[in-house]
PDB file of C-alpha atoms in Angstrom:
ATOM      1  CA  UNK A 286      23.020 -41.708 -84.516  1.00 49.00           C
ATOM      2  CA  UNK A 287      23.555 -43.040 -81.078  1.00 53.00           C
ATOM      3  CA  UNK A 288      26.732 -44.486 -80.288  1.00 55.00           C
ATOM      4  CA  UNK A 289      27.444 -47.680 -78.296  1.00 55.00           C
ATOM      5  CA  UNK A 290      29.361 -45.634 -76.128  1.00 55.00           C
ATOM      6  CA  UNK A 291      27.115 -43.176 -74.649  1.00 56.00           C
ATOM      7  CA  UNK A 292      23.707 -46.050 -74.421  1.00 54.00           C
ATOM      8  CA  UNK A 293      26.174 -48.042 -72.260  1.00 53.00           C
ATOM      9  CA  UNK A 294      27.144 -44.875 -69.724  1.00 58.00           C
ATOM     10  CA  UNK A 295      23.339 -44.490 -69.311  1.00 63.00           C
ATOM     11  CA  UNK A 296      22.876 -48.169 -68.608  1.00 70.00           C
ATOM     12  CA  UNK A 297      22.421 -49.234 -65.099  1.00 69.00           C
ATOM     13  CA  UNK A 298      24.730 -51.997 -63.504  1.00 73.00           C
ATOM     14  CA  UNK A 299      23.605 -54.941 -61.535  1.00 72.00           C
ATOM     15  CA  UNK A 300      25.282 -53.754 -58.609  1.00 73.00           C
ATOM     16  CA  UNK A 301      23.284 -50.645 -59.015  1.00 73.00           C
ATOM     17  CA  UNK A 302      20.248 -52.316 -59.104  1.00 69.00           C
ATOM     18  CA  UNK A 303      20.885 -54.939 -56.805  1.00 68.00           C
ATOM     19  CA  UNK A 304      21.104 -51.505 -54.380  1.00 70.00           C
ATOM     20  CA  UNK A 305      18.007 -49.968 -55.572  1.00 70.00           C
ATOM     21  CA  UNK A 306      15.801 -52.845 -55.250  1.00 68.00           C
ATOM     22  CA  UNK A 307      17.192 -52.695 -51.901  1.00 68.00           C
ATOM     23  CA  UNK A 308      14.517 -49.349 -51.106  1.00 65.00           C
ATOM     24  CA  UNK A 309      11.138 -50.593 -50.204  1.00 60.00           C
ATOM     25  CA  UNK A 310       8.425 -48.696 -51.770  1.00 61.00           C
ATOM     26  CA  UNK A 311       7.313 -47.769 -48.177  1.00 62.00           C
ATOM     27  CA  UNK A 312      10.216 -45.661 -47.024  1.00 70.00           C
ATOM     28  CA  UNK A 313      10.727 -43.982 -50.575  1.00 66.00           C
ATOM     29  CA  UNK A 314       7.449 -42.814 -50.643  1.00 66.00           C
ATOM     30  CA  UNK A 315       7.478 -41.671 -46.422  1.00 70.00           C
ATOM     31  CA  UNK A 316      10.802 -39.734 -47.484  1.00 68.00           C
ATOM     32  CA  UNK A 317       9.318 -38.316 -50.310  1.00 64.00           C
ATOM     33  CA  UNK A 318       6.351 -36.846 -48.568  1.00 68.00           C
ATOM     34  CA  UNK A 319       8.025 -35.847 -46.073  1.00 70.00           C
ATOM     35  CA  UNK A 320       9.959 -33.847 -48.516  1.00 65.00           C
ATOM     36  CA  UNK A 321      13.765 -35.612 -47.450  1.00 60.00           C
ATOM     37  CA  UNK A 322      14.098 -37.247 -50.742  1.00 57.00           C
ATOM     38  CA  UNK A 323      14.332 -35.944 -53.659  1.00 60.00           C
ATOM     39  CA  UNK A 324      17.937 -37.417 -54.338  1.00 64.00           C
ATOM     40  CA  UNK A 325      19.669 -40.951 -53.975  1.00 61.00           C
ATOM     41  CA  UNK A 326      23.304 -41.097 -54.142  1.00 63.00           C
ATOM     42  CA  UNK A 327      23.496 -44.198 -55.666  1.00 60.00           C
ATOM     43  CA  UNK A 328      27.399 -45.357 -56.292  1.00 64.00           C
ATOM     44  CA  UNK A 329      29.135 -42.373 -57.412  1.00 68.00           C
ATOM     45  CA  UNK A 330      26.317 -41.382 -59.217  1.00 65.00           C
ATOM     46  CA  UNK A 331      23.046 -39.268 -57.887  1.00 66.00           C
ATOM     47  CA  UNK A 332      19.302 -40.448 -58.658  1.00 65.00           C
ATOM     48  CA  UNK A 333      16.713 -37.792 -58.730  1.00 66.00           C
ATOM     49  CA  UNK A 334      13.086 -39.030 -58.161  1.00 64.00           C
ATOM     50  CA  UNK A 335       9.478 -36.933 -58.453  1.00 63.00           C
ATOM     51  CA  UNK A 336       6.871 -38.143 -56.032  1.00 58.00           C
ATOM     52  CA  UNK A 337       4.354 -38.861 -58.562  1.00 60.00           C
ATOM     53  CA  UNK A 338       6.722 -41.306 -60.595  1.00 64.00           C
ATOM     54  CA  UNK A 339       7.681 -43.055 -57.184  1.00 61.00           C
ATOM     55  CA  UNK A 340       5.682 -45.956 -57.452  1.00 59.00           C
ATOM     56  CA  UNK A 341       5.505 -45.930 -61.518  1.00 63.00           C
ATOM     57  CA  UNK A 342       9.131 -46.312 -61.814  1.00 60.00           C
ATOM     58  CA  UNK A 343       9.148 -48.577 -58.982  1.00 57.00           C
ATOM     59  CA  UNK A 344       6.553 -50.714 -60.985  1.00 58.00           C
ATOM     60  CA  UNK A 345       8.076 -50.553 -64.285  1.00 60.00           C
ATOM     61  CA  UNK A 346      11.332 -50.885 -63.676  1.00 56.00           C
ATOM     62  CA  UNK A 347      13.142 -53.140 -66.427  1.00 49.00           C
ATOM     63  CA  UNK A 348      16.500 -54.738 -67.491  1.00 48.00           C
ATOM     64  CA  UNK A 349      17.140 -55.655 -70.999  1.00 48.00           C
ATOM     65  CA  UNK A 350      19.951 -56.916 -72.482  1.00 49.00           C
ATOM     66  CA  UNK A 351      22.185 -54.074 -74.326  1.00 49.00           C
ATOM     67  CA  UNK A 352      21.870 -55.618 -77.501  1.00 54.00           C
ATOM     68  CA  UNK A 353      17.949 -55.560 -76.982  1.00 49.00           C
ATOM     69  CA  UNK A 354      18.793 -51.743 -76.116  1.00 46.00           C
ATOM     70  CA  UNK A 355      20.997 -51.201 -79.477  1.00 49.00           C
ATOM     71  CA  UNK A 356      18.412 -52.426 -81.956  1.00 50.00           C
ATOM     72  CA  UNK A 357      15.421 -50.466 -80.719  1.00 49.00           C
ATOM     73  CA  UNK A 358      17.537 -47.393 -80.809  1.00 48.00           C
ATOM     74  CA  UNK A 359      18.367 -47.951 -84.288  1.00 47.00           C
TER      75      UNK A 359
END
């Protein structure tokens, strides 16, 4: 069983995506072919990307509420 504990350290903050949304589909996928970006220091933490899930992630990007998060764990 998954702990609250360790779903909420995985869990991005809205400051931290506030700053991501912040990155225009444009220049993350110029850096990325381009081969400069495979890694955005976001906060104190680093976010890896793959090319080809660029514009998926980009596109399906989602915040639910950590309750929503709990239950469908469980």
């Amino acid at each position: 069983m998954i702990n609250d504990e360790s779903i909420i350290s995985r869990l991005i903050t809205m400051s931290e995506l506030q700053e991501m949304t912040q990155l225009c589909r444009n220049t993350l996928m110029s850096l990325a072919n381009k081969g400069e970006f495979h890694v955005y220091k976001l906060g104190e933490r680093r976010i890896a990307f793959k090319l080809e899930e660029i514009e998926d992630w980009l596109t399906r990007c989602k915040v639910k509420p950590i309750s929503n998060l709990t239950n469908e764990i469980q």
